[in-house]
mmCIF file of C-alpha atoms (C1' of nucleotides) in Angstrom:
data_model
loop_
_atom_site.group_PDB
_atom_site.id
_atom_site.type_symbol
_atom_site.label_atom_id
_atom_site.label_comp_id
_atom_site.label_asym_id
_atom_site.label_seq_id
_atom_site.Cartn_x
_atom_site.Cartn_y
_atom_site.Cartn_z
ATOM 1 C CA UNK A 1 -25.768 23.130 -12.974
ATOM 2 C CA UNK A 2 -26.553 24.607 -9.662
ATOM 3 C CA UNK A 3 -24.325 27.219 -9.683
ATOM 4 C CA UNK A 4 -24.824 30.234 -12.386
ATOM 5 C CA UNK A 5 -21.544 30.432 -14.419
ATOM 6 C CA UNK A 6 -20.452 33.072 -16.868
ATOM 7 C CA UNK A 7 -19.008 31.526 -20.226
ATOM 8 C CA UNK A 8 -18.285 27.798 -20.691
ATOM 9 C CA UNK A 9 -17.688 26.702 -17.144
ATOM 10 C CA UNK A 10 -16.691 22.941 -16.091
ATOM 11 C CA UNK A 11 -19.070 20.425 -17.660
ATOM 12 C CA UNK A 12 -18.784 18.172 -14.387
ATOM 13 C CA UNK A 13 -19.036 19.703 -11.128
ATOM 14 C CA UNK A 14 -17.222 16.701 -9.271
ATOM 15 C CA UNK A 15 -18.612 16.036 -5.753
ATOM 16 C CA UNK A 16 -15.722 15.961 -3.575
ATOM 17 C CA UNK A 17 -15.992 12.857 -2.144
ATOM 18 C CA UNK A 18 -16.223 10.987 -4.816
ATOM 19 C CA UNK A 19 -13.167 12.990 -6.389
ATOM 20 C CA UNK A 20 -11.949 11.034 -2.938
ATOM 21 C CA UNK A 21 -12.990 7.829 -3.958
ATOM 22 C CA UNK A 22 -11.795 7.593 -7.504
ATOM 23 C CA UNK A 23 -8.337 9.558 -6.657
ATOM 24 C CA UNK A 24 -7.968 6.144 -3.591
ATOM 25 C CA UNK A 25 -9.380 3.702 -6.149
ATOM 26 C CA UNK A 26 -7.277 4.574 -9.049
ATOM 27 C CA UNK A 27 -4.375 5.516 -7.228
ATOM 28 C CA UNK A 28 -4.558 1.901 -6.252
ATOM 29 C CA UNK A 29 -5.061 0.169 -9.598
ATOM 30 C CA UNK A 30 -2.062 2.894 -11.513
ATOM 31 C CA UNK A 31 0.375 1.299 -8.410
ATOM 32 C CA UNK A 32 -0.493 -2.137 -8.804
ATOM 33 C CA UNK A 33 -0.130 -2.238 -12.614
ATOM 34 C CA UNK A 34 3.377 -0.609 -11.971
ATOM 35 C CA UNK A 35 4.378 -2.911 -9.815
ATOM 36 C CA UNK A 36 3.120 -5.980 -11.997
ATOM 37 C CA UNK A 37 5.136 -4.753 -14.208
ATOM 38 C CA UNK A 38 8.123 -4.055 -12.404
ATOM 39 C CA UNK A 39 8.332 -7.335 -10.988
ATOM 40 C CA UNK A 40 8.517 -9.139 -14.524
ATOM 41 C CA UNK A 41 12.055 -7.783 -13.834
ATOM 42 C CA UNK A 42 12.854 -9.335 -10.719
ATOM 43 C CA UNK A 43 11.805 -5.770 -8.648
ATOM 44 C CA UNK A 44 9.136 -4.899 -6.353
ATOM 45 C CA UNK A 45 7.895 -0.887 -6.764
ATOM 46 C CA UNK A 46 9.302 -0.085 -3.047
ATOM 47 C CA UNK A 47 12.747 -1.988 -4.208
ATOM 48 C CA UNK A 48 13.004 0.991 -7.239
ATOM 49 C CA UNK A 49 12.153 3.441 -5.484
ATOM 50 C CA UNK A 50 15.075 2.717 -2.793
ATOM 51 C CA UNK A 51 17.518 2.702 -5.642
ATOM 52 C CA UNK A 52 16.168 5.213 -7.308
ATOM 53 C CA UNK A 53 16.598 7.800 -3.786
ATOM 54 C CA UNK A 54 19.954 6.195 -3.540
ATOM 55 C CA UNK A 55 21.058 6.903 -6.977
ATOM 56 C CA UNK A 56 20.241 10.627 -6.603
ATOM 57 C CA UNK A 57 22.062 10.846 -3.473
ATOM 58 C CA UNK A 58 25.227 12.686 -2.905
ATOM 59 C CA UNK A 59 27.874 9.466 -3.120
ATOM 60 C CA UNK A 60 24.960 7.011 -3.839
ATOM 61 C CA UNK A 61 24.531 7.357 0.092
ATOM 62 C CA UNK A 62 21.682 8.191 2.541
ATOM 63 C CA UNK A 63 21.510 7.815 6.503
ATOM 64 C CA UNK A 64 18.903 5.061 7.363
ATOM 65 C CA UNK A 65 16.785 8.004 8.871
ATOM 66 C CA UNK A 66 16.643 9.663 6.293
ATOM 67 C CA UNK A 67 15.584 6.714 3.613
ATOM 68 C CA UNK A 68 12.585 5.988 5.615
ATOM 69 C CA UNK A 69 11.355 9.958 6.383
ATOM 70 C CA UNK A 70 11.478 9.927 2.314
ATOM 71 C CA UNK A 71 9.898 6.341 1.732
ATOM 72 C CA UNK A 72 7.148 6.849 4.137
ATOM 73 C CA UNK A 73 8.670 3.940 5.939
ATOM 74 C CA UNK A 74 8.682 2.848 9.346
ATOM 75 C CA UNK A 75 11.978 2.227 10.890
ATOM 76 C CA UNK A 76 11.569 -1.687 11.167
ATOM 77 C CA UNK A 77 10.196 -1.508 7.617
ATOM 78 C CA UNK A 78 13.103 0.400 5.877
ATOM 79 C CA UNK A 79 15.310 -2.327 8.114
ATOM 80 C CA UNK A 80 13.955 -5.328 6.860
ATOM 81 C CA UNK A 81 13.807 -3.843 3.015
ATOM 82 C CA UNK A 82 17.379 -2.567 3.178
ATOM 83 C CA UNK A 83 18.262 -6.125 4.515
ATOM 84 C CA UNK A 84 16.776 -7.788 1.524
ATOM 85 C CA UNK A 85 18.421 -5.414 -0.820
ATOM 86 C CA UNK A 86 21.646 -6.123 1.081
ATOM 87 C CA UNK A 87 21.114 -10.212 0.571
ATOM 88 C CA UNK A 88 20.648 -9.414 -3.027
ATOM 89 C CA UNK A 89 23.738 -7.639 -3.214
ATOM 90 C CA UNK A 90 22.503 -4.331 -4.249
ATOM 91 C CA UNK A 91 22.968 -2.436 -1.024
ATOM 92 C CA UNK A 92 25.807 -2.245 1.581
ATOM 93 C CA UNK A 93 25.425 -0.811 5.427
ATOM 94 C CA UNK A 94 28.274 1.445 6.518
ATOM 95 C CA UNK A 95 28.552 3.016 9.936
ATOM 96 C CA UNK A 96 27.797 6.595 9.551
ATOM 97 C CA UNK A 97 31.763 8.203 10.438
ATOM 98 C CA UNK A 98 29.835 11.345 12.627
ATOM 99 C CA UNK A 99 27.591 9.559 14.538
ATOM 100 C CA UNK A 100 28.138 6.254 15.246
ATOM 101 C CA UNK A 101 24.826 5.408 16.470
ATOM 102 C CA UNK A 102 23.981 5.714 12.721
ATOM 103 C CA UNK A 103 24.467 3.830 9.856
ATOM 104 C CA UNK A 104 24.094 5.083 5.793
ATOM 105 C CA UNK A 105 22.728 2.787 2.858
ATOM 106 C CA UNK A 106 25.272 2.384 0.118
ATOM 107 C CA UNK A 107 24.346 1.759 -3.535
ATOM 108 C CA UNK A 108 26.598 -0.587 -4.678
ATOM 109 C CA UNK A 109 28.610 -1.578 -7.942
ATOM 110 C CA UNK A 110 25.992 -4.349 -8.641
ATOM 111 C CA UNK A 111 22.926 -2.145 -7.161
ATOM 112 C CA UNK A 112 24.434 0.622 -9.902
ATOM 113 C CA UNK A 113 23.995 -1.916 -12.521
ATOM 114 C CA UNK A 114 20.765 -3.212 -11.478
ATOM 115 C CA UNK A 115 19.248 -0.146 -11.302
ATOM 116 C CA UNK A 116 20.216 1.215 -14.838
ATOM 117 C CA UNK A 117 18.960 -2.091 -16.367
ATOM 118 C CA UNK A 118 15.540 -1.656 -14.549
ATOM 119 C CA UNK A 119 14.970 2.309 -15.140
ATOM 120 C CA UNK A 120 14.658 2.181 -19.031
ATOM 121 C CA UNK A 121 11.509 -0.310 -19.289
ATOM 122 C CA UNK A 122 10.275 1.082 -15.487
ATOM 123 C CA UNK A 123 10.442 4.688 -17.144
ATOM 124 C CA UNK A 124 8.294 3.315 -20.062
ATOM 125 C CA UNK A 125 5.800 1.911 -17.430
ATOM 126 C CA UNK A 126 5.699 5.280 -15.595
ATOM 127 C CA UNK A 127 5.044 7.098 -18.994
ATOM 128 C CA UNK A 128 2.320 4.883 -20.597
ATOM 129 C CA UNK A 129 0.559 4.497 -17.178
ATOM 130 C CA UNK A 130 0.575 7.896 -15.898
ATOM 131 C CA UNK A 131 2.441 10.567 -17.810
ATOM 132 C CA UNK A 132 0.501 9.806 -21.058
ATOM 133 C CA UNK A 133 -2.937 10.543 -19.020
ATOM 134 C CA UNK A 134 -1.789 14.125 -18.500
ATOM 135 C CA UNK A 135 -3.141 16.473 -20.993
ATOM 136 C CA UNK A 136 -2.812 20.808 -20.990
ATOM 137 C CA UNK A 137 -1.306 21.826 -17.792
ATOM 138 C CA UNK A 138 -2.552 18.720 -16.055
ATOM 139 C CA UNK A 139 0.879 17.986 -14.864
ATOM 140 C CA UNK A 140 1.688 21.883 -13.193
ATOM 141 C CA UNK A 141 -1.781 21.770 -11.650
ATOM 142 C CA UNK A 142 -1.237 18.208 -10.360
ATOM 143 C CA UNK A 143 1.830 18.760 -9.008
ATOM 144 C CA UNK A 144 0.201 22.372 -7.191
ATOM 145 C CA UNK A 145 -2.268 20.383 -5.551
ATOM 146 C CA UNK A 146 -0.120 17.526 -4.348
ATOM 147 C CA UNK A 147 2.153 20.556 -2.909
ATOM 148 C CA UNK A 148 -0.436 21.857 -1.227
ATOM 149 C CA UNK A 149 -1.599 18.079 0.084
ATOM 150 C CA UNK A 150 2.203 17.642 1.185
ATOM 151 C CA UNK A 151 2.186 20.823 2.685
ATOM 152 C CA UNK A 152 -1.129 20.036 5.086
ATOM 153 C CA UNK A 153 0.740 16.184 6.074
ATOM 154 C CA UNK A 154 3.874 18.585 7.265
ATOM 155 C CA UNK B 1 12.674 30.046 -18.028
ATOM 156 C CA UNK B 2 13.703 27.897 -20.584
ATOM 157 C CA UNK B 3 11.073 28.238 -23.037
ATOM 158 C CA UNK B 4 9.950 32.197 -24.333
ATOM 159 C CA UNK B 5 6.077 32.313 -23.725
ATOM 160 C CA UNK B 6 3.381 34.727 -24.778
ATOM 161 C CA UNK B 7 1.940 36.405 -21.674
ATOM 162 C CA UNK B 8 1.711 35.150 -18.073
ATOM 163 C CA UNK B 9 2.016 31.284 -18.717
ATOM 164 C CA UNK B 10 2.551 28.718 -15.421
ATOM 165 C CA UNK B 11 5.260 30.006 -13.127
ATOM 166 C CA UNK B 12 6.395 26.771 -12.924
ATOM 167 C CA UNK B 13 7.098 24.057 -15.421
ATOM 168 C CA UNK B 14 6.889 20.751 -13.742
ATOM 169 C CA UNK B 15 9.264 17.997 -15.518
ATOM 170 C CA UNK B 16 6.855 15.049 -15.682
ATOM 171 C CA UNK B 17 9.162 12.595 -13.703
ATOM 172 C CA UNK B 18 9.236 14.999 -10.658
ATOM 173 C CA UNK B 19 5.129 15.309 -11.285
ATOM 174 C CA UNK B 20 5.163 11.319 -10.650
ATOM 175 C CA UNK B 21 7.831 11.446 -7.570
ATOM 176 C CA UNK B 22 5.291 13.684 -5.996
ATOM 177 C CA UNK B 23 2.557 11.809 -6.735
ATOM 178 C CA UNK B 24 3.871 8.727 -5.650
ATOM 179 C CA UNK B 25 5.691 10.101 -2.328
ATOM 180 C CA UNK B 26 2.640 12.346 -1.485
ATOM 181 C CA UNK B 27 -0.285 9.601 -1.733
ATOM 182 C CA UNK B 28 1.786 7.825 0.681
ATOM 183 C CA UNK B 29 1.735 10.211 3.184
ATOM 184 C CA UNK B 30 -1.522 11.188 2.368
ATOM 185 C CA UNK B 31 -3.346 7.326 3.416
ATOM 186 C CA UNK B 32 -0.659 7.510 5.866
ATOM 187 C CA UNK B 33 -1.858 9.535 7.945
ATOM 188 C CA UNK B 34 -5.860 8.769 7.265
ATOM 189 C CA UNK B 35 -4.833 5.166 7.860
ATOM 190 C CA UNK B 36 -3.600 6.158 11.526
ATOM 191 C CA UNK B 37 -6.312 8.476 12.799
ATOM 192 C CA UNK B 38 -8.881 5.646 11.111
ATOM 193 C CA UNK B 39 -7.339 3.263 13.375
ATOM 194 C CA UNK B 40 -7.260 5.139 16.436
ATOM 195 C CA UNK B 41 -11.091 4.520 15.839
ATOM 196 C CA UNK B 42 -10.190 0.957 15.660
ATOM 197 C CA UNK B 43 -10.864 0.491 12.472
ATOM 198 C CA UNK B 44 -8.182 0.127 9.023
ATOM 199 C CA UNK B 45 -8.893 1.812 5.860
ATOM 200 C CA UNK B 46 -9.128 -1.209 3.902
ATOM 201 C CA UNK B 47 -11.774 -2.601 6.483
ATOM 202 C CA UNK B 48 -13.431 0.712 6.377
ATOM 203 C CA UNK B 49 -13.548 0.573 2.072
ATOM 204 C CA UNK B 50 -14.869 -2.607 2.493
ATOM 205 C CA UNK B 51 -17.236 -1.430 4.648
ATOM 206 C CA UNK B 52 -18.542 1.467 2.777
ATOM 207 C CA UNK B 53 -18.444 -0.506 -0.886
ATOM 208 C CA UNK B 54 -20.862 -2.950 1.161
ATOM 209 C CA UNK B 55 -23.204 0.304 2.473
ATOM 210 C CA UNK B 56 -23.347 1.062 -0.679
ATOM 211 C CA UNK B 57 -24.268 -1.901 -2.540
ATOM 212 C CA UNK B 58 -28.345 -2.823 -3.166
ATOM 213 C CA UNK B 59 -28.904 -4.450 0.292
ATOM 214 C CA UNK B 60 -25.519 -3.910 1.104
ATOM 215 C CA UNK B 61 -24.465 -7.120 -0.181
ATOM 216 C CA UNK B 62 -21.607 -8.036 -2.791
ATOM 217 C CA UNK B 63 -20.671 -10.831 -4.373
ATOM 218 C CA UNK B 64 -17.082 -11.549 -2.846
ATOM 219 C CA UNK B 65 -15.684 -11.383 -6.541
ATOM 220 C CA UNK B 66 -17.503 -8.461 -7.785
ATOM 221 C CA UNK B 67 -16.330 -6.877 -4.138
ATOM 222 C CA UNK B 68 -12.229 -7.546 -4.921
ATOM 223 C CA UNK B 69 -12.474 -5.748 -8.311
ATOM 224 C CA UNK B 70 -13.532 -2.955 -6.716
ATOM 225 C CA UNK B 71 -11.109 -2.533 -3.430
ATOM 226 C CA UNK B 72 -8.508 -3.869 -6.123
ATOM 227 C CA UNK B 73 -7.221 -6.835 -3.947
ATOM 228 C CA UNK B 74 -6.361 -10.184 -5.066
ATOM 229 C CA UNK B 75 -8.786 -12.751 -4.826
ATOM 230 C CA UNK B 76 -6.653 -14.587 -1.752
ATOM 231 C CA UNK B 77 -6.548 -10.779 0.311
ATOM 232 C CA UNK B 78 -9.998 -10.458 -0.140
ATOM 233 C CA UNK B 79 -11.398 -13.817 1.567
ATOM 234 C CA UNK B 80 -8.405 -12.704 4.752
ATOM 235 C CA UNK B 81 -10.092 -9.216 4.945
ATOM 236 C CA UNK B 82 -14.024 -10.426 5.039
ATOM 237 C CA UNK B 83 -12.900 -13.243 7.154
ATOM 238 C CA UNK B 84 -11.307 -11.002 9.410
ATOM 239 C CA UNK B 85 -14.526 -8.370 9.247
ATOM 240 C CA UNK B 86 -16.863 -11.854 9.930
ATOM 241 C CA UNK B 87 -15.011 -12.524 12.834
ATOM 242 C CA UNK B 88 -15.460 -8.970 14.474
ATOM 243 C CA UNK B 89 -19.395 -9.580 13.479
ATOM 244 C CA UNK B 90 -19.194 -6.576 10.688
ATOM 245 C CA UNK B 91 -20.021 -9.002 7.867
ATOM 246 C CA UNK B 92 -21.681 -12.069 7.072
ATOM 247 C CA UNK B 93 -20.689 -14.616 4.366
ATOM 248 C CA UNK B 94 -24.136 -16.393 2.568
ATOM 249 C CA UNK B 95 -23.883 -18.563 -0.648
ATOM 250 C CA UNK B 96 -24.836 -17.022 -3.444
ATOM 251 C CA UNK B 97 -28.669 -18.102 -4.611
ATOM 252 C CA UNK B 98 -27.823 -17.613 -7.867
ATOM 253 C CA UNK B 99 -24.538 -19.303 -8.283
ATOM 254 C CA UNK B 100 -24.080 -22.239 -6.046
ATOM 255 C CA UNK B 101 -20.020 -21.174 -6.554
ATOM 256 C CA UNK B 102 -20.096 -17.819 -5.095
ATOM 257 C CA UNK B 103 -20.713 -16.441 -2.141
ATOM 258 C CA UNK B 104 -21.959 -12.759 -1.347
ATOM 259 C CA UNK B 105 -20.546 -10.067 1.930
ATOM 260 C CA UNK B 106 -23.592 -8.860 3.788
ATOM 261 C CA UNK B 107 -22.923 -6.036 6.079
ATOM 262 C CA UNK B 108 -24.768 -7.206 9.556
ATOM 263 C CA UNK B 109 -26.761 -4.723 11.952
ATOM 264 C CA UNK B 110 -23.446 -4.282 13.917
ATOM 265 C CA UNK B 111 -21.417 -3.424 10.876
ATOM 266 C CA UNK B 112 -23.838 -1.167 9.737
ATOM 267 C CA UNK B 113 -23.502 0.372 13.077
ATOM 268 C CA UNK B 114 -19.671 0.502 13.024
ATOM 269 C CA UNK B 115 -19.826 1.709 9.963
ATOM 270 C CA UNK B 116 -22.614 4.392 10.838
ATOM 271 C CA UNK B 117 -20.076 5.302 14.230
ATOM 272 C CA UNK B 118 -16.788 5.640 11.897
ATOM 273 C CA UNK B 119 -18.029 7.588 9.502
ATOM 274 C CA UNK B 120 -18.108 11.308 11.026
ATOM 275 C CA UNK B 121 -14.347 10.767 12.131
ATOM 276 C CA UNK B 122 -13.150 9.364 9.033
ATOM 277 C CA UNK B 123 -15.268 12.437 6.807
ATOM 278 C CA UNK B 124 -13.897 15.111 8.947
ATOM 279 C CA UNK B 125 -10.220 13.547 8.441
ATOM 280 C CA UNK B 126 -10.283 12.948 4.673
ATOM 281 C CA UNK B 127 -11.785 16.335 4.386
ATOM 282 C CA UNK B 128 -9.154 18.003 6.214
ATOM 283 C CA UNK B 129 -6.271 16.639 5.089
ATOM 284 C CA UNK B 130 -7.595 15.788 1.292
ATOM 285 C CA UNK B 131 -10.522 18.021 0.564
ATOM 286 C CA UNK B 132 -9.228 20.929 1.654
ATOM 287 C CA UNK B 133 -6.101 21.032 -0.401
ATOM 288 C CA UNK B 134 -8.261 21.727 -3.313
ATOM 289 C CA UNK B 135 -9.217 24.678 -4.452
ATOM 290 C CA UNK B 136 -11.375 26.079 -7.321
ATOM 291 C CA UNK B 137 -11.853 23.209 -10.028
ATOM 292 C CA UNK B 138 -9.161 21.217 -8.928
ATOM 293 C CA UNK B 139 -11.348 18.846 -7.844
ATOM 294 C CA UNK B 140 -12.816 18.371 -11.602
ATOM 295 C CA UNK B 141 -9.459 18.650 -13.149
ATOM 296 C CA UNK B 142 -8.317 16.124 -10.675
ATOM 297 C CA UNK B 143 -11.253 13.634 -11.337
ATOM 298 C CA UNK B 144 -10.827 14.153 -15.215
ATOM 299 C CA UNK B 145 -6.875 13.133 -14.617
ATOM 300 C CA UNK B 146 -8.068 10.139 -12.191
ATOM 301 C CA UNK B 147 -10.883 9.368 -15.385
ATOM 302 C CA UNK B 148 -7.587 9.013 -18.096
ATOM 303 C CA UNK B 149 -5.500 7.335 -15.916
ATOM 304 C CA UNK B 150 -8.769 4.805 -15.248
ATOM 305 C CA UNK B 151 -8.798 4.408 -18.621
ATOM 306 C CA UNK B 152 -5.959 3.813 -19.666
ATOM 307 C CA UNK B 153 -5.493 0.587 -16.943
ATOM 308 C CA UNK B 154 -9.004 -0.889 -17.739
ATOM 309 C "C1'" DC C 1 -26.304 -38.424 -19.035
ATOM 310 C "C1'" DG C 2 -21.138 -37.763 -18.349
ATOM 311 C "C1'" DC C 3 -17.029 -35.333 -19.329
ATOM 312 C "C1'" DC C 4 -14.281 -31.150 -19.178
ATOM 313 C "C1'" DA C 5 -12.617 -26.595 -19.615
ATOM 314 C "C1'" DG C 6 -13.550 -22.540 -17.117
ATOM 315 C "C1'" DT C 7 -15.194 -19.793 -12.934
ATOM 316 C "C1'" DA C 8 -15.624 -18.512 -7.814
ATOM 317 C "C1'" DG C 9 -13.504 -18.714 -3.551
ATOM 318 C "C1'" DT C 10 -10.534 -20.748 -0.125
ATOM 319 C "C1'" DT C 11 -6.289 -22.385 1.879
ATOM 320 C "C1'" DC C 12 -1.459 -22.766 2.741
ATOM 321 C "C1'" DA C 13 3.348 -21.337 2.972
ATOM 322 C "C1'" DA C 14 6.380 -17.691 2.216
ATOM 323 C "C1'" DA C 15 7.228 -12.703 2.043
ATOM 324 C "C1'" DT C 16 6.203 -8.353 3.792
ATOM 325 C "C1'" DT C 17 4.454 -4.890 7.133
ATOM 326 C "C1'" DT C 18 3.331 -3.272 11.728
ATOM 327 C "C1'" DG C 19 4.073 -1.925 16.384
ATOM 328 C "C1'" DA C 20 6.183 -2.620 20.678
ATOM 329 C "C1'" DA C 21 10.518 -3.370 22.982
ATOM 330 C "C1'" DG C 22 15.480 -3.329 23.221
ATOM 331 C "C1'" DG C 23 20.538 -2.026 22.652
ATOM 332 C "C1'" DA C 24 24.048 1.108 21.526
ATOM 333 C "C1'" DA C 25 25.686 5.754 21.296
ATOM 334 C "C1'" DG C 26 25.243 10.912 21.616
ATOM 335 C "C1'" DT C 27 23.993 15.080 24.732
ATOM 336 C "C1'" DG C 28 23.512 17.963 28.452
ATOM 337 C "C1'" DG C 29 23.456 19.023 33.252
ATOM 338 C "C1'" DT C 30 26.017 18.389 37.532
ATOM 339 C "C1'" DA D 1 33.121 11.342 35.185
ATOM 340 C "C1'" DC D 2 28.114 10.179 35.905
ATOM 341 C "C1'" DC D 3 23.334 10.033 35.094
ATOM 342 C "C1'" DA D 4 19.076 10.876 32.843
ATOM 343 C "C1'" DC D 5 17.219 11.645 28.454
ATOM 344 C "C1'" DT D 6 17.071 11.329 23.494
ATOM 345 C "C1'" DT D 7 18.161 9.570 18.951
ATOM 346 C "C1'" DC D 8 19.053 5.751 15.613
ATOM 347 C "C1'" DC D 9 18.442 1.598 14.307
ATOM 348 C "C1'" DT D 10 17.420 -3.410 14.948
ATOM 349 C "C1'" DT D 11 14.782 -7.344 16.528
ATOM 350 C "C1'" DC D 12 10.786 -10.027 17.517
ATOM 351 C "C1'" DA D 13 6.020 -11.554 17.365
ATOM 352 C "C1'" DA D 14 1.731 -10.826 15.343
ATOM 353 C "C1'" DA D 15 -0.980 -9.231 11.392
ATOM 354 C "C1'" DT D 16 -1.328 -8.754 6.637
ATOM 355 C "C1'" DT D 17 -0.317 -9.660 1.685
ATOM 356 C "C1'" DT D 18 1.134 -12.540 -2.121
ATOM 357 C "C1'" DG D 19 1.008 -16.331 -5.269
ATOM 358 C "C1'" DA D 20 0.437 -20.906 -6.104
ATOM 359 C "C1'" DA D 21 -2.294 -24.852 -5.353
ATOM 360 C "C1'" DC D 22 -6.768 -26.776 -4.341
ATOM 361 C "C1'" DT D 23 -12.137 -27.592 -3.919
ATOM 362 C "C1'" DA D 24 -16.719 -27.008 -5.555
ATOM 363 C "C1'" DC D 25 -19.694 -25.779 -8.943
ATOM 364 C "C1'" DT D 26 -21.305 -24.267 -13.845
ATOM 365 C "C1'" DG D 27 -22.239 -24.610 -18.556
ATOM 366 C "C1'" DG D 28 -21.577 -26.604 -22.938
ATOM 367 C "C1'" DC D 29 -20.792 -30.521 -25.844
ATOM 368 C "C1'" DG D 30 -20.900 -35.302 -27.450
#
DNA sequence: CGCCAGTAGTTCAAATTTGAAGGAAGTGGT
DNA sequence: ACCACTTCCTTCAAATTTGAACTACTGGCG
């Protein structure tokens, strides 16, 4: 309204901070439904998202390192959740062959299987929850500004 | 390049599932990294949402329910948080006139105080490093997106 | 009034997350 | 070969988060 416009401009000019505020507030509820609903399966939202980087992995295979760089995860952190992915059977350590100071995360058989039975009804989540809220060229503008966002945290 | 289009459509088309990857991986870094320089001020960002829901509030006072809705915690993480905010004199529990049940969070002279020292720090971060990734209305096409996706999980 | 289902917060134990410290192995200079 | 320095990951204690009881109070109904 402040600001002269030619043609049909915005209806809402957002104030940036609370852009801020309702991007961290609903950022927060969108993850915690997700993981509500992952865990009816027996899966906590950081769990999938292991397997998932896993999965896509050359081999089903990734260096501890870099598992953690990817997962935003502090060494201990990735330790401890590759530990209880490891009691559950789903993961297996192996000494990395080049450098033995380093060891890889192995998807295996049973993680395989787990992970295909949890991506169908995760995927469904993922759509209703967030895809579905993306109208026009919401999701090429979204993903532009989060590249620019990653691009700053570099 | 797989689909023809009529004149100079998006450059790129993102696949949804890669838009929600981003999303996901990118927020992460993103209160990452606010979360650190925050506490560098001594100071996390969940105390300092508390802190500002509270400044914001009619004599910045909540009730301690109406307060968890809002920072999306459980009922359980919300009386750890004030507790640990009472204990650094930030906030001040008082029963709830009322509603002999409930209790209301009352921001004390020192917490407003904290709160009015963090402030500048925590602006200039969240503007550099959020605010400054978008440019012209991405911050109302982002807020509409945030509005859906609100939607759809009330 | 007296009972009772429902509401508001707290508490407790178990699971997760953080941050500092440590141990083992590579690297490079001498 | 040796030593200092770095990298990779784990471990440990403390802080936080979760989820399931548990306590205190309300409001409505007989």
């Amino acid at each position: 309204m402040t600001v002269p416009e030619a043609g049909p401009g915005p209806e809402t000019a957002a104030r940036p901070w609370d852009v801020w505020q309702l991007f961290f507030e609903t950022t927060a509820r969108l993850t915690t439904e997700i993981e509500a609903r992952l865990k009816e399966h027996g899966c906590s939202l950081m769990d999938y998202q292991v397997l998932l980087l896993l999965w896509n992995a050359e081999d089903h295979r990734l260096r501890m390192g870099e598992l953690a760089q990817r997962m935003v995860f502090s060494p201990s952190r990735l330790s401890y959740q590759i530990g209880v992915l490891e009691k559950r059977g789903w993961v297996r350590r192996r000494r990395c062959p080049q450098d033995a100071r380093g060891l890889e995360a192995e998807l295996t058989d049973e993680g395989l299987r787990a992970f295909r039975r949890l991506r169908p009804a995760h995927a469904r989540d993922v759509e209703e929850l967030f895809l579905r809220a993306l109208e026009g060229d919401d999701a090429d503008r979204l993903a532009a500004v989060m590249d620019r966002l990653a691009r700053t945290l570099a």
